[in-house]
Amino acid sequence: MNYPDPGESPQPYQPYVVPQAAVPSKPRPGRTGVWVGIGLLIAAVVVPIVLVVTLIVPAFGGDRDEFSADGARHSLSLPAGEKYALFVPSSGDGFLHDVPSCVVAATGGRPITVRRPSGEVSLNGWRVFGTFDTGSGKVDVTCTARSSDTTLRVGKYPEIGKAVGGIFGAIGAAGVLGVAGIVLIIVTVVRRSRR
């Protein structure tokens, strides 16, 4: 083996090694993810409320004109081109014992067809017994019943499909936004704790 002679001096030239600077560590992730997650959680509450107010409540049409089935003509001003319904109070046994007979006409006297609903539609103790299209919006309604003190209502026909869609949309929006917010907060907190 070749060993250096102890009397020899070390090599005159030693390669210069540049000292390496400390590599800066990656900065900790910011809190932006937490704030965005909180925003998503707030949206998970607000968006369903907005959907309920804008889709579900109008689907059941809150405004109703009330009158008696006394055989007198009742002139109504309704929104044009809408589907409206004639309502009678529901009896306790679920049957309509005294279904009024109603004639709906446009202001000029042109009759408007009153159709029986295809199924049973009840809303807040009132049952739909006929539907009609409002046409221009100015209609005359004349109804008779066995009892002249029978109270009737005319109101917007409940849009069940729109209401069901609004309910599922509200539930879906709350679920998606809520889960996304929680996941984002957890990921951000875990990443911050590792740095």
Coordinates of C-alpha atoms in Angstrom, one line a residue:
M1 CA 0.0 0.0 0.0
N2 CA 1.1 3.5 -0.6
Y3 CA 1.2 5.5 2.5
P4 CA 2.4 9.1 2.4
D5 CA 5.8 9.6 3.7
P6 CA 5.5 11.3 7.1
G7 CA 8.2 13.7 6.1
E8 CA 6.3 15.0 3.2
S9 CA 4.2 18.0 3.4
P10 CA 0.6 17.9 2.4
Q11 CA -0.4 18.7 -1.1
P12 CA 0.2 22.4 -1.8
Y13 CA -3.2 22.7 -3.4
Q14 CA -6.4 21.8 -1.7
P15 CA -9.6 22.3 -3.7
Y16 CA -11.7 25.1 -2.2
V17 CA -15.1 23.9 -1.1
V18 CA -17.7 26.6 -1.1
P19 CA -19.7 26.4 2.1
Q20 CA -23.4 25.9 1.3
A21 CA -25.9 28.3 2.7
A22 CA -28.6 26.9 4.8
V23 CA -31.6 26.0 2.6
P24 CA -34.5 28.0 3.8
S25 CA -37.4 25.9 4.8
K26 CA -40.7 26.2 3.0
P27 CA -42.9 28.8 4.6
R28 CA -45.9 27.5 6.5
P29 CA -49.1 27.5 4.5
G30 CA -51.2 30.6 5.3
R31 CA -54.5 30.7 6.9
T32 CA -56.3 31.4 3.7
G33 CA -57.5 27.8 3.5
V34 CA -59.1 28.1 6.9
W35 CA -60.9 31.4 6.0
V36 CA -62.1 29.9 2.7
G37 CA -63.3 26.8 4.5
I38 CA -65.2 29.0 7.0
G39 CA -66.7 30.9 4.0
L40 CA -67.9 27.6 2.5
L41 CA -69.4 26.6 5.9
I42 CA -71.3 29.9 6.0
A43 CA -72.4 29.4 2.4
A44 CA -73.6 25.9 3.4
V45 CA -76.1 27.7 5.7
V46 CA -77.0 30.7 3.5
V47 CA -77.4 29.1 0.1
P48 CA -80.2 26.7 1.3
I49 CA -82.0 29.5 2.9
V50 CA -81.9 31.5 -0.3
L51 CA -83.0 28.5 -2.3
V52 CA -86.0 28.0 0.1
V53 CA -87.0 31.6 -0.2
T54 CA -86.6 31.9 -4.0
L55 CA -87.8 28.5 -5.1
I56 CA -89.8 26.6 -2.5
V57 CA -92.0 29.4 -1.0
P58 CA -93.1 30.9 -4.4
A59 CA -93.9 27.4 -5.6
F60 CA -96.8 27.3 -3.2
G61 CA -98.0 30.8 -4.0
G62 CA -98.8 32.6 -0.8
D63 CA -101.3 35.2 -2.1
R64 CA -104.9 33.9 -2.3
D65 CA -108.1 35.8 -2.9
E66 CA -111.0 34.6 -0.7
F67 CA -114.7 34.8 -1.4
S68 CA -118.0 33.0 -0.8
A69 CA -119.7 30.5 -3.1
D70 CA -122.8 32.6 -3.1
G71 CA -123.5 32.7 -6.9
A72 CA -122.3 36.3 -7.2
R73 CA -119.6 37.3 -9.7
H74 CA -116.2 38.1 -8.2
S75 CA -113.9 40.1 -10.4
L76 CA -110.2 39.3 -9.8
S77 CA -107.0 40.8 -11.1
L78 CA -104.4 38.0 -11.3
P79 CA -101.0 37.7 -12.9
A80 CA -101.3 37.1 -16.7
G81 CA -100.4 33.7 -18.1
E82 CA -100.2 31.8 -14.9
K83 CA -101.8 28.5 -13.7
Y84 CA -104.2 29.2 -10.9
A85 CA -106.3 27.0 -8.7
L86 CA -109.7 27.1 -6.9
F87 CA -109.4 25.9 -3.3
V88 CA -112.1 24.6 -0.9
P89 CA -111.5 23.9 2.8
S90 CA -110.5 20.2 3.4
S91 CA -112.9 18.3 5.6
G92 CA -111.5 16.3 8.5
D93 CA -112.1 13.0 6.8
G94 CA -110.1 13.9 3.7
F95 CA -113.1 13.9 1.3
L96 CA -114.7 16.8 -0.5
H97 CA -118.4 16.6 0.4
D98 CA -119.5 19.8 -1.1
V99 CA -117.6 20.5 -4.3
P100 CA -118.7 23.9 -5.6
S101 CA -119.6 24.5 -9.2
C102 CA -117.5 27.4 -10.6
V103 CA -117.5 29.3 -13.9
V104 CA -114.4 31.3 -14.7
A105 CA -114.6 33.9 -17.5
A106 CA -112.3 36.5 -18.9
T107 CA -113.5 40.1 -18.3
G108 CA -115.1 40.2 -21.8
G109 CA -117.3 37.2 -20.9
R110 CA -115.2 34.6 -22.8
P111 CA -115.3 31.4 -20.7
I112 CA -112.1 30.0 -19.3
T113 CA -111.9 26.2 -18.9
V114 CA -111.8 24.9 -15.4
R115 CA -110.1 21.6 -15.2
R116 CA -110.2 19.0 -12.4
P117 CA -106.7 18.3 -10.9
S118 CA -105.2 15.0 -12.0
G119 CA -104.5 14.1 -8.4
E120 CA -105.2 15.2 -4.8
V121 CA -103.5 18.5 -4.0
S122 CA -103.9 20.0 -0.5
L123 CA -102.1 22.9 1.0
N124 CA -102.5 24.2 4.6
G125 CA -106.0 22.8 5.1
W126 CA -107.2 23.8 1.6
R127 CA -107.8 21.3 -1.3
V128 CA -107.6 22.1 -5.0
F129 CA -110.8 21.2 -6.8
G130 CA -110.2 23.1 -10.1
T131 CA -107.4 24.7 -12.1
F132 CA -107.5 27.3 -14.9
D133 CA -105.1 29.6 -16.8
T134 CA -105.4 33.3 -16.0
G135 CA -105.1 34.5 -19.6
S136 CA -104.8 38.3 -19.5
G137 CA -105.2 38.3 -15.7
K138 CA -108.6 39.9 -15.5
V139 CA -111.1 37.2 -14.6
D140 CA -114.6 36.9 -13.2
V141 CA -115.3 33.9 -10.9
T142 CA -118.8 32.7 -10.1
C143 CA -119.2 29.8 -7.7
T144 CA -122.2 28.1 -6.2
A145 CA -122.3 25.4 -3.5
R146 CA -125.0 23.7 -1.4
S147 CA -124.1 26.1 1.4
S148 CA -123.8 29.7 0.4
D149 CA -121.4 30.3 3.3
T150 CA -118.8 28.0 1.8
T151 CA -115.6 29.9 1.6
L152 CA -113.4 29.5 -1.5
R153 CA -110.0 30.7 -2.4
V154 CA -108.3 31.4 -5.7
G155 CA -104.5 31.2 -5.7
K156 CA -101.5 30.1 -7.6
Y157 CA -101.4 26.4 -8.3
P158 CA -98.8 24.7 -6.1
E159 CA -95.8 23.7 -8.2
I160 CA -94.8 20.4 -6.6
G161 CA -91.9 19.7 -9.0
K162 CA -90.3 23.1 -8.4
A163 CA -90.7 22.7 -4.7
V164 CA -89.2 19.2 -4.6
G165 CA -86.3 20.3 -6.8
G166 CA -85.7 23.3 -4.5
I167 CA -85.7 21.0 -1.4
F168 CA -83.2 18.6 -2.9
G169 CA -81.1 21.5 -4.3
A170 CA -81.0 23.1 -0.8
I171 CA -80.0 19.8 0.8
G172 CA -77.4 19.1 -1.9
A173 CA -75.9 22.6 -1.7
A174 CA -75.7 22.4 2.1
G175 CA -74.0 19.0 1.9
V176 CA -71.5 19.8 -0.8
L177 CA -70.5 23.2 0.6
G178 CA -70.4 21.9 4.2
V179 CA -68.2 18.9 3.3
A180 CA -65.9 21.1 1.1
G181 CA -65.5 23.6 3.9
I182 CA -64.7 21.0 6.5
V183 CA -62.2 19.2 4.2
L184 CA -60.5 22.5 3.4
I185 CA -60.2 23.5 7.0
I186 CA -58.8 20.1 8.0
V187 CA -56.3 20.0 5.1
T188 CA -55.1 23.5 5.9
V189 CA -54.7 22.9 9.6
V190 CA -52.8 19.6 9.1
R191 CA -50.5 21.2 6.5
R192 CA -49.8 24.1 8.9
S193 CA -49.0 21.7 11.8
R194 CA -46.4 19.8 9.7
R195 CA -44.3 22.8 9.0

